[in-house]
Coordinates of C-alpha atoms and ligand atoms in Angstrom, one line a residue:
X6 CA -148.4 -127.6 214.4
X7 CA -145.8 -130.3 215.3
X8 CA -146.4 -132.2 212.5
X9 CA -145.6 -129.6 210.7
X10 CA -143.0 -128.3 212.5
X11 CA -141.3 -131.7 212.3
X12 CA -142.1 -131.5 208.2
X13 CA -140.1 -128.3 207.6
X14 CA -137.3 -130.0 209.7
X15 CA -137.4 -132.4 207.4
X16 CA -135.9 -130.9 205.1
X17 CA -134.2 -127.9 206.5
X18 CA -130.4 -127.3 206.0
X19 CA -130.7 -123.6 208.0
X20 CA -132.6 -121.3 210.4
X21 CA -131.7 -118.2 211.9
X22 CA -132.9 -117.5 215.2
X23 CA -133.3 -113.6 216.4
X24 CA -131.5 -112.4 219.9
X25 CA -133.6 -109.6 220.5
X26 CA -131.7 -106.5 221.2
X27 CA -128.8 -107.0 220.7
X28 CA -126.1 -106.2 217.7
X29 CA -126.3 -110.4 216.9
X30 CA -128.4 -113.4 215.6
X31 CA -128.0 -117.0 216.1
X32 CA -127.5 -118.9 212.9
X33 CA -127.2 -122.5 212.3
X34 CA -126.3 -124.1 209.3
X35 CA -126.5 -128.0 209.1
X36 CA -124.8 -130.0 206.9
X37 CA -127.3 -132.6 206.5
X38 CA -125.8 -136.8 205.3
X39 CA -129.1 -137.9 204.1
X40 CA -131.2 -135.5 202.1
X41 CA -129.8 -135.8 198.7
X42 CA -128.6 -139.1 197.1
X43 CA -127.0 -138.4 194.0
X44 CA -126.5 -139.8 191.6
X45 CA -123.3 -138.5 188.6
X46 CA -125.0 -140.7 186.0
X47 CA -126.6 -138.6 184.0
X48 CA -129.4 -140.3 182.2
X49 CA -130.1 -140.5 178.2
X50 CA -134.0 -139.1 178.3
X51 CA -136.2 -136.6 180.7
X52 CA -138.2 -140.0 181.0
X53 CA -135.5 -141.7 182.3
X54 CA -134.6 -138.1 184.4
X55 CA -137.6 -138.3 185.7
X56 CA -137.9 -141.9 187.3
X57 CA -134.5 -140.8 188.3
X58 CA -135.6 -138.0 190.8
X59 CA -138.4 -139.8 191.6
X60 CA -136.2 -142.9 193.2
X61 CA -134.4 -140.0 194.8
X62 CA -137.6 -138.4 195.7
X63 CA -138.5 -141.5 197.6
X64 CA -135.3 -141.9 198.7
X65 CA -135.0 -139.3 200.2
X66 CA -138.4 -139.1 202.2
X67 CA -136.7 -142.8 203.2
X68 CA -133.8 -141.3 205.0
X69 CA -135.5 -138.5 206.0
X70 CA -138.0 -140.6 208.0
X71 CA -134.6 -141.8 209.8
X72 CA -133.4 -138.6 210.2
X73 CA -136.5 -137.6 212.0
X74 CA -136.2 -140.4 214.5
X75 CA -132.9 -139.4 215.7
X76 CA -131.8 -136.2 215.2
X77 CA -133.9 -133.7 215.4
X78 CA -136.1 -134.2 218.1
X79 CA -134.5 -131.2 220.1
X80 CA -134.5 -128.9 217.2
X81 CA -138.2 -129.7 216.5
X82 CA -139.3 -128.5 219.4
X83 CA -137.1 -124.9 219.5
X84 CA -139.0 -124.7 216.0
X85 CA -142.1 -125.3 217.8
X86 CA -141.7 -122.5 220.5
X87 CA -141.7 -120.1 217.3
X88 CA -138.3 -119.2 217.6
X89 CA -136.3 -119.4 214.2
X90 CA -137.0 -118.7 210.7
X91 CA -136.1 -122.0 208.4
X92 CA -134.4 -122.1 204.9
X93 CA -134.8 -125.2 203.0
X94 CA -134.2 -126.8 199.8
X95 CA -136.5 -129.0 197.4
X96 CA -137.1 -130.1 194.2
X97 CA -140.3 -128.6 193.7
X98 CA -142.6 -129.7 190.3
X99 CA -144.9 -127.2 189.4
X100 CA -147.9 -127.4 186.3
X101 CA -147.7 -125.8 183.3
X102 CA -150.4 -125.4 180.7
X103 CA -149.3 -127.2 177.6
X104 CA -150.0 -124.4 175.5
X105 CA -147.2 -123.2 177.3
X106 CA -143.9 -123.4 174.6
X107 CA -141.7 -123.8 177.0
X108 CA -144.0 -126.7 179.1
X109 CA -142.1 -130.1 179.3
X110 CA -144.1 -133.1 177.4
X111 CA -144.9 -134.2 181.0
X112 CA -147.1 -131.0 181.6
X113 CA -144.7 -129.8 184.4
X114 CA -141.7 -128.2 185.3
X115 CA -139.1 -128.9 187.9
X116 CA -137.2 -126.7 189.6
X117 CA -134.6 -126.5 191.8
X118 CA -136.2 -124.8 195.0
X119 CA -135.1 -122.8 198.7
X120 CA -138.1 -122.4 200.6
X121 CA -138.3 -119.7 203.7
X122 CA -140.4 -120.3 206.7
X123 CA -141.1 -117.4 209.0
X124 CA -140.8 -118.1 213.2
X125 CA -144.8 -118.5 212.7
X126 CA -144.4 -120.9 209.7
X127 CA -145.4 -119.1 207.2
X128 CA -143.8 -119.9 203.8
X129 CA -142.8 -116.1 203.0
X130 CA -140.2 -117.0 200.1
X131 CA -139.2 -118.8 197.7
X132 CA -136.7 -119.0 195.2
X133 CA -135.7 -121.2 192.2
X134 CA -132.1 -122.0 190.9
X135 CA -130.9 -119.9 188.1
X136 CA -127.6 -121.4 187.3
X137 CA -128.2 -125.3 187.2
X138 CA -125.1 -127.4 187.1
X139 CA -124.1 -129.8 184.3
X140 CA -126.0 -132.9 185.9
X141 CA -129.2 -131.5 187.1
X142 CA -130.9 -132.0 183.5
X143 CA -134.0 -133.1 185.7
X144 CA -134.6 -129.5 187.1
X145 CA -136.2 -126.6 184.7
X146 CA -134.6 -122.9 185.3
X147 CA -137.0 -121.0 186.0
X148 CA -138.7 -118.3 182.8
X149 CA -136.4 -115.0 184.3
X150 CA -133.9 -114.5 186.9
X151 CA -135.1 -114.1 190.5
X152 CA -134.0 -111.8 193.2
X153 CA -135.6 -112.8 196.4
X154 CA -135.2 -111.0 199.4
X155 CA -137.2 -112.2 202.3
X156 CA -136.8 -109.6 205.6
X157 CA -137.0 -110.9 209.3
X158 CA -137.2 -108.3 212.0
X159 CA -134.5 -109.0 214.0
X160 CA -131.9 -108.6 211.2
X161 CA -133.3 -107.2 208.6
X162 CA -132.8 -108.5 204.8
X163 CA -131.7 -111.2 203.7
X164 CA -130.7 -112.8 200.3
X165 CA -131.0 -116.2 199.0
X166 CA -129.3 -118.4 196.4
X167 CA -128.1 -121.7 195.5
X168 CA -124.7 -123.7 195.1
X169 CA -123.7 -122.9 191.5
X170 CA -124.9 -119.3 190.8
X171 CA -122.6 -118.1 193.6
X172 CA -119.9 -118.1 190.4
X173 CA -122.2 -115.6 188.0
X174 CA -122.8 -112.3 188.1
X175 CA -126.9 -113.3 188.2
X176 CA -128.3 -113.5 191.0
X177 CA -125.8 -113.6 193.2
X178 CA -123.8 -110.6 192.9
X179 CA -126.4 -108.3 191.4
X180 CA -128.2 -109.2 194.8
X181 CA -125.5 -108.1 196.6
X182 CA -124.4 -104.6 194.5
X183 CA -128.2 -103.9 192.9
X184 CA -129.9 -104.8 196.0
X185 CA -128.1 -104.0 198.7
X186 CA -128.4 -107.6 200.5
X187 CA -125.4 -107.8 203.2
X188 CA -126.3 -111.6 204.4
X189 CA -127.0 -114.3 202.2
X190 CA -128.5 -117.7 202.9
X191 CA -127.2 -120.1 200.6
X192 CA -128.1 -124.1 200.4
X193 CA -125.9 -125.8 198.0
X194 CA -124.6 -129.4 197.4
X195 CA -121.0 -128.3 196.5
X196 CA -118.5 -131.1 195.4
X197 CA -115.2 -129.4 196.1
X198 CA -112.7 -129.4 193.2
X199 CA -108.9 -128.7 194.6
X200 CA -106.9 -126.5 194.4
X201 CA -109.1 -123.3 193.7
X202 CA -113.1 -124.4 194.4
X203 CA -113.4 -126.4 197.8
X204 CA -116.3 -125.0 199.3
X205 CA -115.0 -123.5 202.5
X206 CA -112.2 -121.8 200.5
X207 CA -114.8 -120.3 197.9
X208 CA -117.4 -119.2 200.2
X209 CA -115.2 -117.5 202.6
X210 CA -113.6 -116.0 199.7
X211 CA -116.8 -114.8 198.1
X212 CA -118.3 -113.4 201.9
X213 CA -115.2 -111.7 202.5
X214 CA -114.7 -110.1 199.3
X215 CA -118.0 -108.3 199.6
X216 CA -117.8 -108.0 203.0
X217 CA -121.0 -109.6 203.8
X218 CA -122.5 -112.7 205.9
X219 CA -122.8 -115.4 203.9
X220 CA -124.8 -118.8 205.6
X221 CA -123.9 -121.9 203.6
X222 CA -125.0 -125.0 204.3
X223 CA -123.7 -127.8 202.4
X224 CA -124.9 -131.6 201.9
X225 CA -122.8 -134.4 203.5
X226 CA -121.4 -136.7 201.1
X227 CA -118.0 -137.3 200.9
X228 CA -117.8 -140.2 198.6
X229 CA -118.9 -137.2 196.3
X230 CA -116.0 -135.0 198.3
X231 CA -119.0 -133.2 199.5
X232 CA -118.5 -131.7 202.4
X233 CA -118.0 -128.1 203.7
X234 CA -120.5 -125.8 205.7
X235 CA -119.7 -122.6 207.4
X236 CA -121.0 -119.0 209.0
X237 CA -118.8 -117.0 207.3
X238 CA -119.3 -113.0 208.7
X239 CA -116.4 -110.1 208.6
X240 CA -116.3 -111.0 212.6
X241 CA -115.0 -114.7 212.4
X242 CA -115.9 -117.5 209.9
X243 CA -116.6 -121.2 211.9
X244 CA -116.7 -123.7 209.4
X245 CA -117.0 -127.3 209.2
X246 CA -115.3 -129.7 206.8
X247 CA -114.8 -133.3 207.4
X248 CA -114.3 -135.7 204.6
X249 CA -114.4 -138.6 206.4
X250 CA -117.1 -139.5 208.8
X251 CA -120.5 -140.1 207.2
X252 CA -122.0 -138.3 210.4
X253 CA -123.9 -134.7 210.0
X254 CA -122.9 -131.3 211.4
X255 CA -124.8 -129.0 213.1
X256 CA -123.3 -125.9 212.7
X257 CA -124.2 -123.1 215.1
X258 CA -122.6 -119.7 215.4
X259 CA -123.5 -115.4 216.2
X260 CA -123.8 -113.7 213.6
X261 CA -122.9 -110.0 213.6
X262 CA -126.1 -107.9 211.9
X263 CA -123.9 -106.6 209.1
X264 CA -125.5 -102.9 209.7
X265 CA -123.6 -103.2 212.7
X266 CA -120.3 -103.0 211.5
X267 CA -118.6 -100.0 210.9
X268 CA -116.6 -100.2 207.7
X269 CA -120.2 -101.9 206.1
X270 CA -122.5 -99.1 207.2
X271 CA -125.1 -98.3 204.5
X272 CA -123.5 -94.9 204.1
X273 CA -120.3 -96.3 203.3
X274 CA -121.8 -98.9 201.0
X275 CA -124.1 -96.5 199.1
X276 CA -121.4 -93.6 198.3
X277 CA -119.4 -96.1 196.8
X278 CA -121.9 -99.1 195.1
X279 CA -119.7 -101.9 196.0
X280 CA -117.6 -103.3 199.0
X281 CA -114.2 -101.7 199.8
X282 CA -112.5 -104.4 198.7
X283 CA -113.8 -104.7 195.5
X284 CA -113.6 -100.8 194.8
X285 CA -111.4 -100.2 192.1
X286 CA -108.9 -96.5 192.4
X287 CA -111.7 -94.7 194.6
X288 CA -111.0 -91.9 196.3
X289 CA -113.4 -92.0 199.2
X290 CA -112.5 -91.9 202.9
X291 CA -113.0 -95.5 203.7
X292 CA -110.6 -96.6 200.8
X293 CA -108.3 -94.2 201.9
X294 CA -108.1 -94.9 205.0
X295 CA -107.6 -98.6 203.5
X296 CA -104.6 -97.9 201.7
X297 CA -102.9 -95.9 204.4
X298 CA -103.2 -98.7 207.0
X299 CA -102.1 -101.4 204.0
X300 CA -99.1 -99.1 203.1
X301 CA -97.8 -98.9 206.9
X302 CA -98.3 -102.9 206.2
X303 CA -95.7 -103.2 203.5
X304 CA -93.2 -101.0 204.8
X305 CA -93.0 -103.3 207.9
X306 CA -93.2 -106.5 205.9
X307 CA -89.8 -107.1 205.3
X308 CA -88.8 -108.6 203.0
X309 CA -92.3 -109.2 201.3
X310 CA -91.4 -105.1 200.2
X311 CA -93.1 -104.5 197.0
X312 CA -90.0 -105.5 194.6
X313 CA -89.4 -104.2 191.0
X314 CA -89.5 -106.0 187.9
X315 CA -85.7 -105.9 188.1
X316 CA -85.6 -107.7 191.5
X317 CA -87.4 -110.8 189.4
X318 CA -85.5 -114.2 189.9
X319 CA -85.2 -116.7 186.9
X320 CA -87.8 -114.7 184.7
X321 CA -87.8 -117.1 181.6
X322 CA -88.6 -120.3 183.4
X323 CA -91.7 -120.8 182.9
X324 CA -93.7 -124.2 182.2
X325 CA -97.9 -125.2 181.6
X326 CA -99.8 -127.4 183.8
X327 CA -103.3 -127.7 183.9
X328 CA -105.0 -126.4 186.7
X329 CA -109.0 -127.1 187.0
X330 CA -108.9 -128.0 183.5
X331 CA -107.4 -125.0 182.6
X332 CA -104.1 -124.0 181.2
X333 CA -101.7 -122.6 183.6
X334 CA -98.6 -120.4 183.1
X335 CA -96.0 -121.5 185.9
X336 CA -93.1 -120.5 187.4
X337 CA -91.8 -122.2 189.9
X338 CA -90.5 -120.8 193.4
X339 CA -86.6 -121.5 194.1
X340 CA -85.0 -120.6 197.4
X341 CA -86.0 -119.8 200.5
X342 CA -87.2 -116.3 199.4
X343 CA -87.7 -114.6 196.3
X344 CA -89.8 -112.7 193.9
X345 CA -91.4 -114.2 190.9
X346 CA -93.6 -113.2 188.1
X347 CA -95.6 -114.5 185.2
X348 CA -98.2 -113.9 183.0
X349 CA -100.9 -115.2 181.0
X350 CA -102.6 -113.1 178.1
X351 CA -103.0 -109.8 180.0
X352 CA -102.6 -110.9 183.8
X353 CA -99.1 -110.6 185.3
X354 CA -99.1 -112.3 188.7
X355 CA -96.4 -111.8 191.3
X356 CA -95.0 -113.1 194.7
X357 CA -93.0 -112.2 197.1
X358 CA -91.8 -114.7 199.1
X359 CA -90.3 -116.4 202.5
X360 CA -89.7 -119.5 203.7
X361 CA -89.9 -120.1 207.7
X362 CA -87.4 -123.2 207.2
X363 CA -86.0 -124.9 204.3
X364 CA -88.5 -125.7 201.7
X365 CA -89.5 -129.1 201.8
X366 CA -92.2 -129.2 199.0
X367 CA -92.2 -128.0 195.5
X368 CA -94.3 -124.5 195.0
X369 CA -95.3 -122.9 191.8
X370 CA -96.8 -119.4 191.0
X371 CA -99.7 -119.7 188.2
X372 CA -101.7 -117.5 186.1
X373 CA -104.3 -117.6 184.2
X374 CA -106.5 -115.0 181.8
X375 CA -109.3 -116.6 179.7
X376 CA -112.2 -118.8 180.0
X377 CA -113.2 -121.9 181.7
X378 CA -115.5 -124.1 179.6
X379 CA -116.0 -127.2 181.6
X380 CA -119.1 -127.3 183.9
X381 CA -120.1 -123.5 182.7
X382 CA -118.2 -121.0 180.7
X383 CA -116.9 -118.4 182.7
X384 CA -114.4 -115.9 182.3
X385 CA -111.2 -116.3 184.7
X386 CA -108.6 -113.8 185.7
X387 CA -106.3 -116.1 188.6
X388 CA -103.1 -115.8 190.0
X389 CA -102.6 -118.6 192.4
X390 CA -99.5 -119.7 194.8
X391 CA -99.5 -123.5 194.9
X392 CA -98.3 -126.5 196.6
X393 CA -97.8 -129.0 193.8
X394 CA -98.5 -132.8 194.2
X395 CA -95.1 -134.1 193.5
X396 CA -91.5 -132.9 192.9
X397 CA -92.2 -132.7 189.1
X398 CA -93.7 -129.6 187.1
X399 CA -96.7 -131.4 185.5
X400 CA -97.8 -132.4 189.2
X401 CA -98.6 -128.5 189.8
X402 CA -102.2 -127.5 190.0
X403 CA -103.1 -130.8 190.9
X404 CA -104.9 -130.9 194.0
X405 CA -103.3 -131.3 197.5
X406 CA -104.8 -131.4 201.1
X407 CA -101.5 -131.3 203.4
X408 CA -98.8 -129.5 203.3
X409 CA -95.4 -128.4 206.0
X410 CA -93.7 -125.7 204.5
X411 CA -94.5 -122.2 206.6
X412 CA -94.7 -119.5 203.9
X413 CA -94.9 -115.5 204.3
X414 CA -96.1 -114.0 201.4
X415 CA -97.7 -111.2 198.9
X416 CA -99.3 -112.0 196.0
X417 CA -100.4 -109.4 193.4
X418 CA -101.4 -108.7 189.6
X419 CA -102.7 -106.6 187.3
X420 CA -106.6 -107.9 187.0
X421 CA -108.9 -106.1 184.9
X422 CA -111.6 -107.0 186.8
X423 CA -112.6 -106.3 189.9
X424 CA -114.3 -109.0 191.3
X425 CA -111.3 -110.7 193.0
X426 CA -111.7 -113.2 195.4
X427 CA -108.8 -113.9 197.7
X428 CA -108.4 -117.6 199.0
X429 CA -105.6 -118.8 201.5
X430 CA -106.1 -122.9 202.4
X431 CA -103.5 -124.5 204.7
X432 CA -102.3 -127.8 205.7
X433 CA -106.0 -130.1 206.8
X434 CA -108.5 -128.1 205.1
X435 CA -107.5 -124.9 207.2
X436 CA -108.7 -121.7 206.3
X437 CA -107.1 -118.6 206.5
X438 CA -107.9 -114.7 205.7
X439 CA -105.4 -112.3 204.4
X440 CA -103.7 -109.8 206.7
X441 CA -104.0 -107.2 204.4
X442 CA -105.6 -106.8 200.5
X443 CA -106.9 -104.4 198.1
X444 CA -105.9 -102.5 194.9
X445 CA -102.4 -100.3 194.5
X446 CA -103.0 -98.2 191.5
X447 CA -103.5 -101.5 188.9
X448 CA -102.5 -104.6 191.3
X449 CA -104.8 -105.9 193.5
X450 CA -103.0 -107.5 196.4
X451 CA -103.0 -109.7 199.0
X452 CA -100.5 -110.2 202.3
X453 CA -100.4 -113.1 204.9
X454 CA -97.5 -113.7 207.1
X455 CA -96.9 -115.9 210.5
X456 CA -99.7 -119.1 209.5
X457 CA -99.2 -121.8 211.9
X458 CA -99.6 -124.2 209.2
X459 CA -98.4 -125.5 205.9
X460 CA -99.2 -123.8 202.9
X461 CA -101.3 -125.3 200.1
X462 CA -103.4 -122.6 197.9
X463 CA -103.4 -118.9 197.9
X464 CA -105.5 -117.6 195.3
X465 CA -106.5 -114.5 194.0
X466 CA -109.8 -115.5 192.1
X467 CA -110.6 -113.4 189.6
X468 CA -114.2 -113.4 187.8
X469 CA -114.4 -111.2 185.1
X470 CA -118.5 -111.6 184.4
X471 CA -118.9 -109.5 181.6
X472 CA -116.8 -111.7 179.3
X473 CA -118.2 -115.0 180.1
X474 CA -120.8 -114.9 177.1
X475 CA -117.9 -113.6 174.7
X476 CA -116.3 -116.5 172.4
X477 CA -113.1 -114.4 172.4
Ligands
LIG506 C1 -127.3 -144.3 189.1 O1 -128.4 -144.3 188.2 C2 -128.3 -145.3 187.1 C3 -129.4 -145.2 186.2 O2 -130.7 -145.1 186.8 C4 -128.3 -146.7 187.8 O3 -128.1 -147.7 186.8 C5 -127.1 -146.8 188.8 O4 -127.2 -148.0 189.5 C6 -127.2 -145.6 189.8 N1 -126.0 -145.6 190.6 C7 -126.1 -145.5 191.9 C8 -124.7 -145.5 192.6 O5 -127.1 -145.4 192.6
LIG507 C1 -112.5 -136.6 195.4 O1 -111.3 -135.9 195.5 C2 -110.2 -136.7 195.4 C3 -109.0 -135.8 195.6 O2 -109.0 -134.6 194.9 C4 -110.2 -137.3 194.0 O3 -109.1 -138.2 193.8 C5 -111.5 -138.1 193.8 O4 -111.5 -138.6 192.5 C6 -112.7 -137.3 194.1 N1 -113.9 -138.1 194.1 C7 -114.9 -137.8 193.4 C8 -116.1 -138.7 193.5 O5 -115.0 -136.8 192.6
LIG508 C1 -117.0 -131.1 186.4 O1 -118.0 -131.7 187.2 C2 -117.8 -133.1 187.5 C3 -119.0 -133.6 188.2 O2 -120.1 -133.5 187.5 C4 -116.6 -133.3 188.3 O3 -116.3 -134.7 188.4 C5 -115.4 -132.6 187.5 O4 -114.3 -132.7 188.4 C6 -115.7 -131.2 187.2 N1 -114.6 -130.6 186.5 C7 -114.1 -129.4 186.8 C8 -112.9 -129.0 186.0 O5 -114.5 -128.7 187.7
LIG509 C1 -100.9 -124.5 177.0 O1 -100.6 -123.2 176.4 C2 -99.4 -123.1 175.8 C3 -99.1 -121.7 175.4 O2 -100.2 -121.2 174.7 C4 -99.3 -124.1 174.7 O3 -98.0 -124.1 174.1 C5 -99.6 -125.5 175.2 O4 -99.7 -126.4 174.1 C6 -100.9 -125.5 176.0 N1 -101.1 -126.8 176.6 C7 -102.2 -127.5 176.4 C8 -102.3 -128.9 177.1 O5 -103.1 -127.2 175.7
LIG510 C1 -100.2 -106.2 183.1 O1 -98.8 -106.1 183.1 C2 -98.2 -106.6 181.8 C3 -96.7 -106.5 182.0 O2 -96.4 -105.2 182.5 C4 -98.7 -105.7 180.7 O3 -98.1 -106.2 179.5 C5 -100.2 -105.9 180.6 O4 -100.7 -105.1 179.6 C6 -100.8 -105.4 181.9 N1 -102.2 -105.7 181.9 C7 -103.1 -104.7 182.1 C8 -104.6 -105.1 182.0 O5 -102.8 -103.6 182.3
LIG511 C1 -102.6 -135.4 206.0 O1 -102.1 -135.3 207.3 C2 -102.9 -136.0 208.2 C3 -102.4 -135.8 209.6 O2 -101.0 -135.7 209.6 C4 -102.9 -137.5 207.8 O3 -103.8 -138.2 208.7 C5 -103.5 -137.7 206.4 O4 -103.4 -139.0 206.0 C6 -102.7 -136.8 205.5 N1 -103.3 -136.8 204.2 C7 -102.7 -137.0 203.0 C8 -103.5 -137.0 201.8 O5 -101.5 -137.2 203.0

């Protein structure tokens, strides 16, 4: 047994530990240095792929020999007294008949694999990456995409994913609104992209748009800015981001069993399909209820008041500036307060506006409506409130890490989707949630007021899934 024990440690990156009786769980997520060494040259052949993975492979089992000897001596043993349930991820190469047409020469396929290990050991899931990124050409997707929901008695179910499908509609959010799965357990090796896709700001984003516990764990690697793990829950969202010591973090937080929560009650979540926040003009109680509390909100958030059109400073000066590759409508922000708005194709972003001193920095409102095409075509509908890099238009959407200027703000536009995922990043990698958010009639919204540090991004991140196959 502790051999074994020791060989799921190997290779862990989370485990959930059950607090029996009580409304919580223990979960750890660890963002691990040594497991992965990639490597962004992307080889010519599957041969050359293949002795690729397998110097990784080796590699790997290397550094995780190390690993072994120093760090997880403690944690070996709490998995020994049967305590926790263990979530890993693998390349995992499986046989495949050659009469097979979709076999690889090599008689095999690769894949891209989370494996679950009950508090007895028992491997009692498994799942294999849908949406592979650009560079994994050495993994296989797997034949159809899987749902896998593995259940643990002290919080019930759980769903599981990896890294890039958190940005499609398949698994990830059909597991969420098809399956009902309120906490997610997600490995990924996520190299952040500024301003919009760091990982902390995405995850939290995605967790608290649905509402939902989502456990990500991300590899350590920041001379591939990979960094950024947290244990984001509707309660409070500890996260861990540090681009600049090669060390390991082992992240360790209660979790609230989702159930437990009020506002994400199965009854609430089965009358209306979806989370609050992402439901569009209902008219059940909870969203009600919502829109009363937001609207006492607004009144008192002088003078972020819900402006008209007419109220609009500078309206014509707009510029372009790409933004994550993509080609951003800006305006820039003037003054210590104002309103702005612009628009791109059918999205009109807004913001209103305040400065806590005089601005210091050069911010800019974008928007965006159409697709994304590098690293996976997806369909985006963003407005996003932006530090830029310099004092000169083209600088804006470039991506920043500090920031001084105190900002109060709402930020609103007319999506026509609604899977909007709201994303606030301060000065130092600092997260943030909104104050208040959710739809008013055709604007989804978001408020924040009082940070105690600089802004850099506030985003409203809008994935419109159905469109992402459409040329047009
Ligand atoms: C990446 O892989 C290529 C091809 O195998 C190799 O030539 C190169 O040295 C590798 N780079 C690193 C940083 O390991
Ligand atoms: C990491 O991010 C910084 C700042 O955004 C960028 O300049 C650098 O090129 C990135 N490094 C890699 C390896 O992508
Ligand atoms: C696409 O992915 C590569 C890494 O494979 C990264 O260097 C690049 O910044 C990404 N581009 C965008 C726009 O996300
Ligand atoms: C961005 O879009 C505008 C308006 O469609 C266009 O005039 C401009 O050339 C585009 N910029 C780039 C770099 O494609
Ligand atoms: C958003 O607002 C603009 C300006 O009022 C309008 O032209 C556009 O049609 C609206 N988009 C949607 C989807 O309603
Ligand atoms: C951001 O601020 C910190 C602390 O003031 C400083 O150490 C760091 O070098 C700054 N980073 C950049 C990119 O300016």
């Amino acid at each position: 047994m502790g051999a074994f024990c020791l060989r799921w440690l190997l290779v862990w990156q989370c485990f959930l530990i059950p607090v029996w009786g009580l409304d919580f769980y223990k979960a750890a997520v660890y963002e691990h240095p040594t497991v992965l060494r990639l490597n962004l040259t992307i080889p010519s052949t599957r041969e050359g792929a293949l002795r690729l993975m397998q110097k990784n492979l080796d590699k790997y089992q290397e550094q995780v020999h190390e690993a072994s000897k120093q760090v997880l001596y403690q944690l070996s043993c709490m998995a020994r007294n049967g305590n926790m349930y263990l979530i890993a991820n693998m390349g995992e190469r499986q046989a495949c008949e050659l009469s097979d047409p979709q076999c690889p020469a090599d008689g095999r396929y690769q894949f891209n694999t989370n494996v679950v290990f009950d508090a007895e050991g028992t491997l009692i899931a498994k799942y294999q990456k849908w949406k592979l990124f650009r560079i994994e050409i050495y993994y296989n997707k797997p034949k159809t995409v899987q749902h896998v929901i593995f259940n643990t008695p002290f919080a019930g179910k759980f769903g599981i994913f990896t890294c890039f499908d958190i940005l499609f509609y398949e698994p990830a959010v059909s597991l969420i609104e098809h399956y009902g799965v309120k906490q997610i357990v997600f490995p990924t090796a996520w190299m952040n992209k500024l301003p919009l896709l760091s990982a902390i700001e995405f995850h939290q984003a995605f967790a608290s748009a649905f509402g939902i516990n989502l456990l990500a764990a991300n590899q350590h690697h920041p001379e591939y800015n990979m960094t950024g793990s947290g244990i984001y829950t509707p309660l409070g969202f500890p996260y861990y981001y540090n681009a600049k010591s090669s060390e390991g973090k082992l992240l360790v937080a209660k979790v609230p069993i989702i159930t437990s929560i009020k506002d994400h009650s199965p009854e609430h979540s089965k009358s209306q399909g979806t989370s609050a926040f992402l439901q569009r003009n209902s008219h059940n109680e909870l969203s009600v209820l919502q829109q009363q509390k937001v609207g006492v909100k607004l009144e008192q958030t002088d003078p972020l008041k819900h402006p008209t059109l007419s109220h609009m400073d500078n309206p014509g000066d707009t510029f372009h500036a790409s933004m994550m590759s993509d080609n951003y409508t800006f305006i820039p922000l003037t003054g210590v307060q104002g309103n702005h708005q612009v628009c791109s194709n059918n999205l009109c972003c807004h913001v209103a506006y305040e400065h806590a001193n005089t601005p210091s920095n050069l911010y800019a409102l974008g928007a965006y409506d159409g697709h994304h095409r590098v690293n996976g075509s997806r369909y985006l509908q963003v407005c996003a409130l932006v530090k830029c890099a310099g004092s000169k238009y083209d600088t804006c959407g470039q991506g920043v890490t500090n920031a001084t200027d105190i900002i109060d703000f709402k930020l609103w536009g007319n999506f026509s989707t609604r899977y909007i995922f709201p994303e606030i990043l301060a000065s130092e990698m600092k997260l943030y949630r909104a104050d208040s958010r959710g739809w008013d009639n055709n604007d989804f919204y978001m408020t924040k007021k009082g940070m105690s540090a600089g802004l850099v991004t506030a985003a409203l991140y809008g994935r419109w899934y159905e469109k992402d196959n459409l040329s047009k």
